[in-house]
XYZ file of C-alpha atoms in Angstrom:
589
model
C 39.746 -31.710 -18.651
C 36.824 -33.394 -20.572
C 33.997 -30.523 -21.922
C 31.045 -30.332 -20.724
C 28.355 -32.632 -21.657
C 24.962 -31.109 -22.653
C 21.979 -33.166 -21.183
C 18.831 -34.256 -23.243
C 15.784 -35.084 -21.247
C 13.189 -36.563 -23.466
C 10.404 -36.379 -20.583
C 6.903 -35.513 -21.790
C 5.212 -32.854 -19.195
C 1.256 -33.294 -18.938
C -1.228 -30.159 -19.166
C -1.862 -30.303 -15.846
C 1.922 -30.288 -14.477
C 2.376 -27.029 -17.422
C -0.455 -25.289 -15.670
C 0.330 -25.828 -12.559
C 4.307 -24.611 -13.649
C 2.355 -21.707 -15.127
C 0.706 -20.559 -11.885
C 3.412 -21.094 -9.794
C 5.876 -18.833 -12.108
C 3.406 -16.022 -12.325
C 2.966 -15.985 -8.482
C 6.633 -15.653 -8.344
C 6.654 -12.893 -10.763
C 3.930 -11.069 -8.893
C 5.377 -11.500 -5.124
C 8.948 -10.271 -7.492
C 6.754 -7.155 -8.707
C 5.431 -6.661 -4.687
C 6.614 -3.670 -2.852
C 7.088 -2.493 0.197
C 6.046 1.029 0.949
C 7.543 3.176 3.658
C 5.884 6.187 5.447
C 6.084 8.033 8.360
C 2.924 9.369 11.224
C 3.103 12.004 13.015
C 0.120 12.415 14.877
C 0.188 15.895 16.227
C -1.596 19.394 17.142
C -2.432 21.268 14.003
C -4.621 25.260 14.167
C -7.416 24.046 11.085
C -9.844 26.771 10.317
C -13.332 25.737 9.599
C -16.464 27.667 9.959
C -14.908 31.489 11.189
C -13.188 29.531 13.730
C -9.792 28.047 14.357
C -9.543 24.920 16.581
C -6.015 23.018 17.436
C -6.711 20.010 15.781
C -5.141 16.531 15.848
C -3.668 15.631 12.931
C -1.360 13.482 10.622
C 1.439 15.197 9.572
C -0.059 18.169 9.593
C -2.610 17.544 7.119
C -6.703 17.361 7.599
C -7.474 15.148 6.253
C -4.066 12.561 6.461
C -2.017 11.210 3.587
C -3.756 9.109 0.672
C -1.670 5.732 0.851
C -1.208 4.329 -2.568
C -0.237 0.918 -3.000
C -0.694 -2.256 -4.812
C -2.589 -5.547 -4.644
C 0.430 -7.947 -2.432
C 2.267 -5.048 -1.729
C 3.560 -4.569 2.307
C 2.972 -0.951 4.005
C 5.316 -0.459 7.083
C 4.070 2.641 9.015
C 6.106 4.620 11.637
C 3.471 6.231 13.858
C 5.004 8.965 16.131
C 2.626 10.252 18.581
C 3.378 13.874 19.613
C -0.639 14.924 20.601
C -1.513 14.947 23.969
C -4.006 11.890 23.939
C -3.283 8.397 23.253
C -3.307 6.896 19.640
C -3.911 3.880 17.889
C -4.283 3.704 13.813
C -6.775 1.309 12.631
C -6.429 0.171 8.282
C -9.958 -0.463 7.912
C -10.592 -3.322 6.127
C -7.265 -4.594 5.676
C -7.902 -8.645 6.239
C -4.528 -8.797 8.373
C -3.313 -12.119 7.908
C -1.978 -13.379 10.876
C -0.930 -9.453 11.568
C -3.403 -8.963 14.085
C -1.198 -6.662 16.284
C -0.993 -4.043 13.461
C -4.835 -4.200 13.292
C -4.971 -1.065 15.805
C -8.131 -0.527 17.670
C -6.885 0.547 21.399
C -6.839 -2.345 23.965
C -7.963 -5.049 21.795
C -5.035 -5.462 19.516
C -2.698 -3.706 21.496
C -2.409 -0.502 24.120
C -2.505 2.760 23.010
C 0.725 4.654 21.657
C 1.269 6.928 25.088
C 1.816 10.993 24.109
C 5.923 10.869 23.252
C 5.654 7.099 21.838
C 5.535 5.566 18.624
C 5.092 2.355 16.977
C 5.287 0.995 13.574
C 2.542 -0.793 11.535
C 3.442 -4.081 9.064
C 1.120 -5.740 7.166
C 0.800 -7.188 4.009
C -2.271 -6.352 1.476
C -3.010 -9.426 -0.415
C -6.122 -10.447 -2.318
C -8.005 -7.070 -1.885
C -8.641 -3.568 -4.774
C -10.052 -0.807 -4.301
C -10.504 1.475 -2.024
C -10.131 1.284 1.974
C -8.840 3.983 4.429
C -7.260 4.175 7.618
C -8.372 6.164 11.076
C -7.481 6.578 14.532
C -9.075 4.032 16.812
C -8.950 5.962 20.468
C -12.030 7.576 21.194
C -12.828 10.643 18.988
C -10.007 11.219 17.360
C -11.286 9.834 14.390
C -12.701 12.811 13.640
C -9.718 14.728 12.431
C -7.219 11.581 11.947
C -8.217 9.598 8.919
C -7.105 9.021 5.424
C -7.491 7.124 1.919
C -5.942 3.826 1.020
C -5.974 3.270 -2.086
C -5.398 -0.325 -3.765
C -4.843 -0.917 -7.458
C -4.535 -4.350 -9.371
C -0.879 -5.518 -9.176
C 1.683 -4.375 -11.584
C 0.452 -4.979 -15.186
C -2.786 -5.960 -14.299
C -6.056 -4.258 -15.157
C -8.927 -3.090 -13.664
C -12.279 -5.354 -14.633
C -13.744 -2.079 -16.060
C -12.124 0.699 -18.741
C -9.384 2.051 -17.071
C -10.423 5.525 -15.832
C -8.592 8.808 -16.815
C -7.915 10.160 -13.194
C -8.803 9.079 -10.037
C -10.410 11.453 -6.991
C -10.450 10.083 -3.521
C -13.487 11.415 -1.596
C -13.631 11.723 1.883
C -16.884 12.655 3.713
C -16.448 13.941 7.150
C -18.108 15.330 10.145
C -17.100 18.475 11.622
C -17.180 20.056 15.316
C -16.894 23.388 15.993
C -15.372 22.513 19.391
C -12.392 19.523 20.101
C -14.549 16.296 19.547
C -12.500 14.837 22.413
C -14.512 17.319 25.035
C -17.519 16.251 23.094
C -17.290 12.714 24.125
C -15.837 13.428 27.623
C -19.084 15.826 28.346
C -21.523 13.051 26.997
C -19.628 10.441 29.244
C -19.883 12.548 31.723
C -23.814 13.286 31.703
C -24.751 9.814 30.421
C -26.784 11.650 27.966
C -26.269 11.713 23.655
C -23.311 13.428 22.648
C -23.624 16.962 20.674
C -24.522 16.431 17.337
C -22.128 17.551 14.715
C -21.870 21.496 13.540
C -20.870 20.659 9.613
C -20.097 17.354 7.034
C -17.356 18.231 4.884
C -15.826 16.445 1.732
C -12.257 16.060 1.232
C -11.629 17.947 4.906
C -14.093 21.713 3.271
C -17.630 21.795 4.542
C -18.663 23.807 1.047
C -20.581 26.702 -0.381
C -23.465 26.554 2.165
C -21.829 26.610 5.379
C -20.257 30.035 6.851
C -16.854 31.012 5.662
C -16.297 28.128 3.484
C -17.381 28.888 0.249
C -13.669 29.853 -0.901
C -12.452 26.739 0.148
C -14.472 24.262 -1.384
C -13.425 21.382 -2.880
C -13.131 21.202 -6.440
C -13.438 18.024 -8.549
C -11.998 18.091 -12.312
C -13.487 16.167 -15.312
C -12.926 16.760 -18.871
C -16.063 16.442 -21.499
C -16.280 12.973 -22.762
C -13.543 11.486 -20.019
C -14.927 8.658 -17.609
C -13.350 8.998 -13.966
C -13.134 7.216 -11.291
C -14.546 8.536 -7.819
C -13.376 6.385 -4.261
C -16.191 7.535 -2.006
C -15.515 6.834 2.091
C -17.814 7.766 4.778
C -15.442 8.598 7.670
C -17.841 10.245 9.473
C -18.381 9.253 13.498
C -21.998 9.023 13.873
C -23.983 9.423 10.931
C -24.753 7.330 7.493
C -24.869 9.352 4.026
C -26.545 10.050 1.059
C -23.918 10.997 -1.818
C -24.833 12.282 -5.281
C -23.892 14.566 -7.628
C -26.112 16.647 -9.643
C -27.610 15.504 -13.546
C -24.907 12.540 -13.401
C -25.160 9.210 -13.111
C -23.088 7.135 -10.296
C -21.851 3.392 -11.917
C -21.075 1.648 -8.900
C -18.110 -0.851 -9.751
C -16.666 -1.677 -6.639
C -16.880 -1.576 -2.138
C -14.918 -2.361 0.889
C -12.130 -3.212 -1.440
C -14.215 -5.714 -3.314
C -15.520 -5.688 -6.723
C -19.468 -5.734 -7.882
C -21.330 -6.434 -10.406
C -21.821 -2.629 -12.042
C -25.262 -1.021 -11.347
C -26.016 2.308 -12.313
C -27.667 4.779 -9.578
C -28.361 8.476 -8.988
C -27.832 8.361 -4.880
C -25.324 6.579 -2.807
C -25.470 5.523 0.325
C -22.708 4.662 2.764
C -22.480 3.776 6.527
C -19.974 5.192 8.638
C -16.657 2.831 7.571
C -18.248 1.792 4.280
C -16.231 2.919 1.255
C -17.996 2.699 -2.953
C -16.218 3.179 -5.931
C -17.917 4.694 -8.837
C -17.696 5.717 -12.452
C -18.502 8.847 -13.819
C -18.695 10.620 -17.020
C -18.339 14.212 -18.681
C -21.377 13.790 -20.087
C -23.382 16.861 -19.223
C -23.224 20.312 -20.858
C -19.651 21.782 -19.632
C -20.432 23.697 -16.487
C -19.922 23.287 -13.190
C -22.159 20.687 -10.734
C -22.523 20.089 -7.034
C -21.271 17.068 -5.501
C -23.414 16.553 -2.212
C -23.921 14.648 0.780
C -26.200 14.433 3.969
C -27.529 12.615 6.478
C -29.748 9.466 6.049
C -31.434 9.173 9.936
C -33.239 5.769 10.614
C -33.613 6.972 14.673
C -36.794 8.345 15.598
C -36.539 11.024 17.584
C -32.977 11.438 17.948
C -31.088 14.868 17.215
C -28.857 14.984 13.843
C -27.062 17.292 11.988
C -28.981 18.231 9.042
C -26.934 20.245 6.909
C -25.313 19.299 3.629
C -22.084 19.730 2.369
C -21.483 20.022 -1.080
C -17.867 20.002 -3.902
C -17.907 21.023 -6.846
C -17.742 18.834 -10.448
C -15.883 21.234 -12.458
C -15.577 20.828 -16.313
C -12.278 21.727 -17.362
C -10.720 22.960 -20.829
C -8.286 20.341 -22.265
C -5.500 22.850 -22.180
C -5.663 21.869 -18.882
C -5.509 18.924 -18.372
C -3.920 17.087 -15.519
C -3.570 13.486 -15.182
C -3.684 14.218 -10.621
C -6.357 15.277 -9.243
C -7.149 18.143 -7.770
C -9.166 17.736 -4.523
C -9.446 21.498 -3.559
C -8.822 24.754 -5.404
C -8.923 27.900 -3.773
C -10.716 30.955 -5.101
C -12.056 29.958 -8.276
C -12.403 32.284 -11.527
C -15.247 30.656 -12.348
C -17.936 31.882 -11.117
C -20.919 29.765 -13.180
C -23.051 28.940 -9.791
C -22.973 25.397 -9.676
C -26.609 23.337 -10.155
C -27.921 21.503 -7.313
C -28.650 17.897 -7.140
C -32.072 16.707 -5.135
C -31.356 14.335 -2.304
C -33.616 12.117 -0.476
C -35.605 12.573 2.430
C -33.864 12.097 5.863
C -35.629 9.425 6.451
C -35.800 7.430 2.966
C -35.439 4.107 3.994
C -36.636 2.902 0.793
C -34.100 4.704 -1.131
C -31.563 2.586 1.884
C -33.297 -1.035 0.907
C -33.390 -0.471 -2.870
C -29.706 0.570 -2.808
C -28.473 -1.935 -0.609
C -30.275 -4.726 -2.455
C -28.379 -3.592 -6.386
C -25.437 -5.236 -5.190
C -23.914 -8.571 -6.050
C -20.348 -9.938 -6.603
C -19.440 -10.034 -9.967
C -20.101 -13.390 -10.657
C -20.262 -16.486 -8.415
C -18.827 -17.017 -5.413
C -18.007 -19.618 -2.783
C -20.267 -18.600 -0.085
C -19.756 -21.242 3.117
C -22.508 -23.604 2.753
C -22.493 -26.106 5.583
C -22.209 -23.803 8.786
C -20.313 -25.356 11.762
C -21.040 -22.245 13.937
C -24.400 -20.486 13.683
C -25.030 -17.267 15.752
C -27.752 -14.859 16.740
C -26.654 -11.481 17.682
C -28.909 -8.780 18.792
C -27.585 -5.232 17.907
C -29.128 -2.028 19.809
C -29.424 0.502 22.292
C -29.946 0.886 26.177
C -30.332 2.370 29.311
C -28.748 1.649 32.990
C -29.961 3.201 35.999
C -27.985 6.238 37.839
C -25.251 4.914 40.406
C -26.205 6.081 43.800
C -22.954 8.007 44.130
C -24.057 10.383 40.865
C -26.032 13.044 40.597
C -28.642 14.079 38.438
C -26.741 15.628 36.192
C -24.277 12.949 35.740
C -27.585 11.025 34.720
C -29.357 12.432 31.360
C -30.333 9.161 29.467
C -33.502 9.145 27.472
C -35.308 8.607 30.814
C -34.885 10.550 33.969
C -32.091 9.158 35.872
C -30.481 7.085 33.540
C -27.665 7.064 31.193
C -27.273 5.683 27.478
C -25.662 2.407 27.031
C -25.112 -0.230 23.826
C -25.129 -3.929 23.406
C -25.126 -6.955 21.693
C -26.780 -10.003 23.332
C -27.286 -8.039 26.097
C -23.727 -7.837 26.893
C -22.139 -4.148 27.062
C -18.672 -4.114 25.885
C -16.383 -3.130 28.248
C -12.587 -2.497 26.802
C -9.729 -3.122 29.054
C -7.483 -0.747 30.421
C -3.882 -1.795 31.032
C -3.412 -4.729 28.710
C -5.112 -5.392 25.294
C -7.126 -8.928 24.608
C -4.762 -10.245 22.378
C -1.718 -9.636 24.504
C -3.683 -11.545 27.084
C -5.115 -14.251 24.674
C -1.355 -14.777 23.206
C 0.449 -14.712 26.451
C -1.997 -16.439 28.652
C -2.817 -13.650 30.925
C -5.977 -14.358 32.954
C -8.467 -11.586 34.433
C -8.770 -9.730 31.357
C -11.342 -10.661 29.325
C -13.923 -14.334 29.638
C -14.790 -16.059 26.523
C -17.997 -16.614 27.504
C -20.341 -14.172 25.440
C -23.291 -15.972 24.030
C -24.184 -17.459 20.507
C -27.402 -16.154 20.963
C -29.699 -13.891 23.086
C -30.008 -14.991 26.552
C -33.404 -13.987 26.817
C -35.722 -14.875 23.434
C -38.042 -11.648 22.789
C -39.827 -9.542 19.637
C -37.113 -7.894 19.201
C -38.681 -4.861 16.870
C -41.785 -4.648 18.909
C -42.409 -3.181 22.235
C -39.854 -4.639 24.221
C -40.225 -5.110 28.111
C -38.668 -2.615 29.837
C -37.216 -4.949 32.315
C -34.583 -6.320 29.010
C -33.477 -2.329 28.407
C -30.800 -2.635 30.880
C -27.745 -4.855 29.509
C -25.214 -6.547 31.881
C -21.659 -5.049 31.010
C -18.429 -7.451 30.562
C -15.135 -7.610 28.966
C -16.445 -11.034 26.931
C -15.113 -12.852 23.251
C -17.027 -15.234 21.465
C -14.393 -18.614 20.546
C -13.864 -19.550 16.654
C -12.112 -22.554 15.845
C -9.593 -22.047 12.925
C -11.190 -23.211 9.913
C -14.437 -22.946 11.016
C -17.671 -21.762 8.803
C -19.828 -19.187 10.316
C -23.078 -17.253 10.041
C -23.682 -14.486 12.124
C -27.752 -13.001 12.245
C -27.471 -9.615 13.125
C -30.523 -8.371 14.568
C -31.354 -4.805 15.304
C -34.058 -4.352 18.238
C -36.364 -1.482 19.091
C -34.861 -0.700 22.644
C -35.142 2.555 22.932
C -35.079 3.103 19.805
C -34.397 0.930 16.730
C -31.852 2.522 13.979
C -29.652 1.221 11.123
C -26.425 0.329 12.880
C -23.288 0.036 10.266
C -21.138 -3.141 11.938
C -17.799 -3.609 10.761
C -15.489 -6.736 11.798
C -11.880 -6.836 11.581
C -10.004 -9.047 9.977
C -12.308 -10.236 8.068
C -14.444 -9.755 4.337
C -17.535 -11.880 4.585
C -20.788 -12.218 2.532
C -23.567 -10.606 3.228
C -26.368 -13.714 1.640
C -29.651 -11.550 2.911
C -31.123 -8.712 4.438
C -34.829 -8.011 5.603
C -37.557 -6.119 8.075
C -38.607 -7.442 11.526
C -37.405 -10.196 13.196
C -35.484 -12.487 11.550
C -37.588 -16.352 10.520
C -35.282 -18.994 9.878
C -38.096 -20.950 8.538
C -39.001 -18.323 6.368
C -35.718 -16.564 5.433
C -33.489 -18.568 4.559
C -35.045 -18.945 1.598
C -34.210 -15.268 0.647
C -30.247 -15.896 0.981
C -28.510 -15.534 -2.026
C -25.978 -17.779 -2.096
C -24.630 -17.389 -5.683
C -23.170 -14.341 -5.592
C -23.614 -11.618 -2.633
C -21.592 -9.055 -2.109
C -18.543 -9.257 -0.260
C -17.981 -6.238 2.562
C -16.438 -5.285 5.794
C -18.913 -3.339 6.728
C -22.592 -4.318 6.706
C -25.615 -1.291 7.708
C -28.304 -3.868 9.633
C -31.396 -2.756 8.513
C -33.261 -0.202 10.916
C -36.028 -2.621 12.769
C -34.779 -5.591 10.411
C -31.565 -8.201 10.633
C -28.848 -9.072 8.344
C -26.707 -11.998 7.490
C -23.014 -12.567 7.401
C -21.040 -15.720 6.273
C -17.333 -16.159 6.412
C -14.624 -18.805 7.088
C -13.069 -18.217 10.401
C -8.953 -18.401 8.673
C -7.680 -15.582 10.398
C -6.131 -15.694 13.772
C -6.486 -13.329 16.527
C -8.634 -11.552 18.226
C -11.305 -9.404 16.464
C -13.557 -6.447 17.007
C -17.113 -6.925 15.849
C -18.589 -3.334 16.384
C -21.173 -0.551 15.305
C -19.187 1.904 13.431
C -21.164 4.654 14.950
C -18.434 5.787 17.266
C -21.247 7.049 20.293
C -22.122 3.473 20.009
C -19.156 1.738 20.409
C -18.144 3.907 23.513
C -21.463 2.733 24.772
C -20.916 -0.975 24.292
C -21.953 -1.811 21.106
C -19.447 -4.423 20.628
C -18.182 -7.854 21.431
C -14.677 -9.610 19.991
C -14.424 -12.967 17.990
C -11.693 -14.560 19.362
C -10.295 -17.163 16.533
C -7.967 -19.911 17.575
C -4.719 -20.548 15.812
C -5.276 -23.733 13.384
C -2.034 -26.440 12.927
C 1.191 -25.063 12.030
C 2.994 -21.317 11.487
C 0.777 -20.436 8.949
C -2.455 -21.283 10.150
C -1.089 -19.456 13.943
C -0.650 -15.658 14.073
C 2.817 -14.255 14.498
C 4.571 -13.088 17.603
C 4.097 -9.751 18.826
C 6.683 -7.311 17.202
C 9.290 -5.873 19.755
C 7.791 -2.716 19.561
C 4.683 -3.396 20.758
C 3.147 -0.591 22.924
C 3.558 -0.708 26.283
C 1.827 2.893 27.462
């Protein structure tokens, strides 16, 4: 047998073919480092004690609030939701992008049906391309309330954060409480047409805090040691209601939101829309002692009830002897008994404190915002009323004007959800009579839409109706809140999708005048974007994600009113530019 002959190959490889060998390599190495993370749901009834009083909430796995979810940049989750409550259940990962995993996206009847009481159904997706911090709630009426959760995204495996890496990390969760089941809450307001019952408490991290009956023992504590820099992942998972976060004699470096980093700006407030989620830095730099954390309400709606308490934590210096890497979101009865100083907060109503915030932040450097726009929409975004049905009585009818009740919309169209099949089940298999693609690009009627508005345009038309995408295509979306009713700052979140938000601005929106204010360079890039109260914002994004998508308010009495419409994005050429089939387990409640 002859030996084997070794082979010389004299070729010479070019820079470009060694990059491009580089790249490919490290992407293998990364997608080698992915992982896939298992976990299991069980959405159940759970006695959680808040304010003197104990209520049978819903809950994951017995917990309020859920499990954090730790993972890392191209890692898969797979998530085995058992639903043993006695309402249906969908999970929504807000502000995962979803590629082509549209039926894990979640949000009841548009996606898919509701897990039924006794059913279950598991979640896969893949996160690729996003850091930082999102979460994940229920998306079936109010049960949002009690079933929610961090998800936390880090670089990928020996990769580093764009800013010093942090000493320890605190997820914090602010929430709205009811001292009743938030599922009669709803019912009662859907019942009387009238605004729900505002909220009896806000709570961080699942405690209301010091200043709220029987909760002072339970706060939730927050460690930092003198001279360490933390990170803090702030979420608003409240229903109805954006807040103002601080914490008191420290300063807030805002590095990161909706899983996307920023260009760091230092700040003393916060503030968040219900969805919206801000990383910030922090340092020990203040005389060891202890320091309230504290958020309430920022309330853009004239005239409308809110709940106007705060809830605070506590920043609590600790001794290096003990230290602890984990954090420690609540500690129960406390030695120390320093009272904690108390940080000012703005006014209610401080919608300069809203502009001035909203306008610090900026993607990190430049971006590729979509310049030519193939598709260019106007939505309005507001309130409204409809007249009482004949067959109700008065007090089924207790809108804001005698016999009426409360409705939403967007281009005058009220969003009605199906009921026995979702949109993309009937987009995918071609069933007709469930939903028309034939909402409009732009207002049917042309009005000033933050002045006094005719009364005859307060009543919107309700449909089941999607707005069509082509894949591929580039697309701004105005946003333009109106003064029906009552004009407010309305936080809309759409799935599936990051886009840029290029400008923001007061009264009706001039595209002779504006579009000289976008910033095309480098905006920030969200999931989530609070339209100015009596103003308009814009969105831009390329349409590369097939399915069908919820555009919504994020104020959950909104959304049950209507405040919503669906983007409906075609499958482009080939399996990867086409979502994927329906997985067998697919809810069929």
């Amino acid at each position: 047998m002859e030996p084997a002959k070794t082979i010389h190959n004299n070729v010479k490889y070019s820079p470009i073919f060694l990059a491009i060998f580089v790249l490919i390599l490290a992407s293998a190495l990364s997608s080698a480092n992915a992982k896939i993370h298992e976990h299991e749901f069980v959405v159940e009834a759970t006695p959680v004690k808040r304010l003197c009083k104990t209520h049978n909430s819903i809950t994951v796995n017995g917990q309020y609030p859920g499990p954090t979810l730790e993972i890392n940049n191209g890692d898969t989750l797979v998530v085995k939701v058992t639903n043993k409550a006695r309402y249906n259940v969908t999970i929504h990962w807000h502000g995962v992008r979803q590629m082509r995993t549209g039926w894990a996206d979640g949000p009841e009847f548009v996606t898919s049906v509701p897990d039924c009481p006794g059913g279950s159904y598991t979640y896969r997706f893949t996160v690729q391309g996003q850091e930082g911090t999102l979460w994940w709630h229920a998306h079936s009426s109010w049960l949002r309330a009690t079933v929610y959760g961090a998800l936390i995204i880090r670089p990928r495996e020996g990769e580093p954060y764009p800013f010093p890496k942090p000493k320890r990390e605190t997820p914090i969760l602010l929430g709205e409480w009811w001292d009743a089941n938030p599922i009669d809450v709803v019912r009662q307001a859907t019942r009387t047409g009238g605004a729900p019952n505002v909220s009896d408490a806000y709570t961080i991290n699942g405690q209301p805090g010091d200043l709220y009956k029987c909760s002072s023992k339970d706060t939730t504590i927050v460690p930092i040691h003198a001279g360490e820099t933390n990170l803090l992942r702030v979420i608003n998972a409240a229903l109805n209601q954006p807040l103002f976060f601080t914490v008191a004699n420290h300063k807030l470096t805002v590095v990161g939101a909706d899983a996307s980093y920023l260009k760091p700006f230092t700040t003393k407030v916060l503030i968040l829309g219900p969805g919206q989620t801000t990383d910030v830095l922090i340092t020990g730099d203040q005389p060891p002692s202890r320091y309230y954390m504290a958020a309430r309400a920022y309330q853009s709606a004239q005239n409308a009830a809110f709940d106007n308490t705060t809830t605070t934590a506590i920043l609590e210096y600790k001794s290096p002897n003990h230290h602890n890497k984990h954090s420690h979101h609540r500690a129960k009865g406390v030695k120390n008994k320093t009272k904690p100083i108390m940080p000012p907060l703005p006014a209610y109503n401080d919608t300069n404190a809203v502009t001035s915030f909203s306008k610090s932040f900026r993607s990190p450097r430049k971006v590729e915002v979509p310049t030519e726009i193939d598709q260019s929409l106007f939505f309005t975004v507001g309130l409204g009323i409809k007249k009482c049905p004949k067959n109700f009585g008065p007090k089924r009818c207790q809108g804001p004007i005698n016999g009426t009740r409360f409705t939403a919309s967007m281009n005058n169209v009220s969003f009605v959800l199906p009921n026995n099949v979702s949109i993309l089940q009937a987009h995918h298999l071609g069933i007709p009579g469930v939903f028309t693609t034939d909402f409009p690009g732009k207002p049917p009627v042309k009005f000033d839409y933050t002045g006094n508005v005719s009364r005859s345009l307060w009543q919107p038309v309700p449909g089941t109706k999607a707005h069509k995408l082509e894949f591929g295509s580039r697309v701004q979306i105005v946003l333009q809140d109106t003064s029906i009713v009552t004009p407010e700052n309305h936080p809309i979140h759409l799935h599936g999708y990051d886009f840029y938000i290029v400008a923001e601005g007061f009264g009706n929106f001039d595209p002779k005048k504006d579009t000289a204010k976008f910033n095309l360079v480098d905006p920030p890039l969200r999931n989530t974007v609070a339209v100015p109260v009596n103003g308009w914002a814009v969105i831009r994004f390329v349409a590369d994600n097939p399915g069908a998508w919820l555009l919504h308010c994020h104020l959950d009495v909104h959304i049950g009113w209507g405040l919503a419409t669906v983007l409906l994005v075609e499958n482009g050429v080939g399996k990867l530019q086409s979502i994927e089939p329906p997985p067998v387990d697919l809810p069929l409640c």
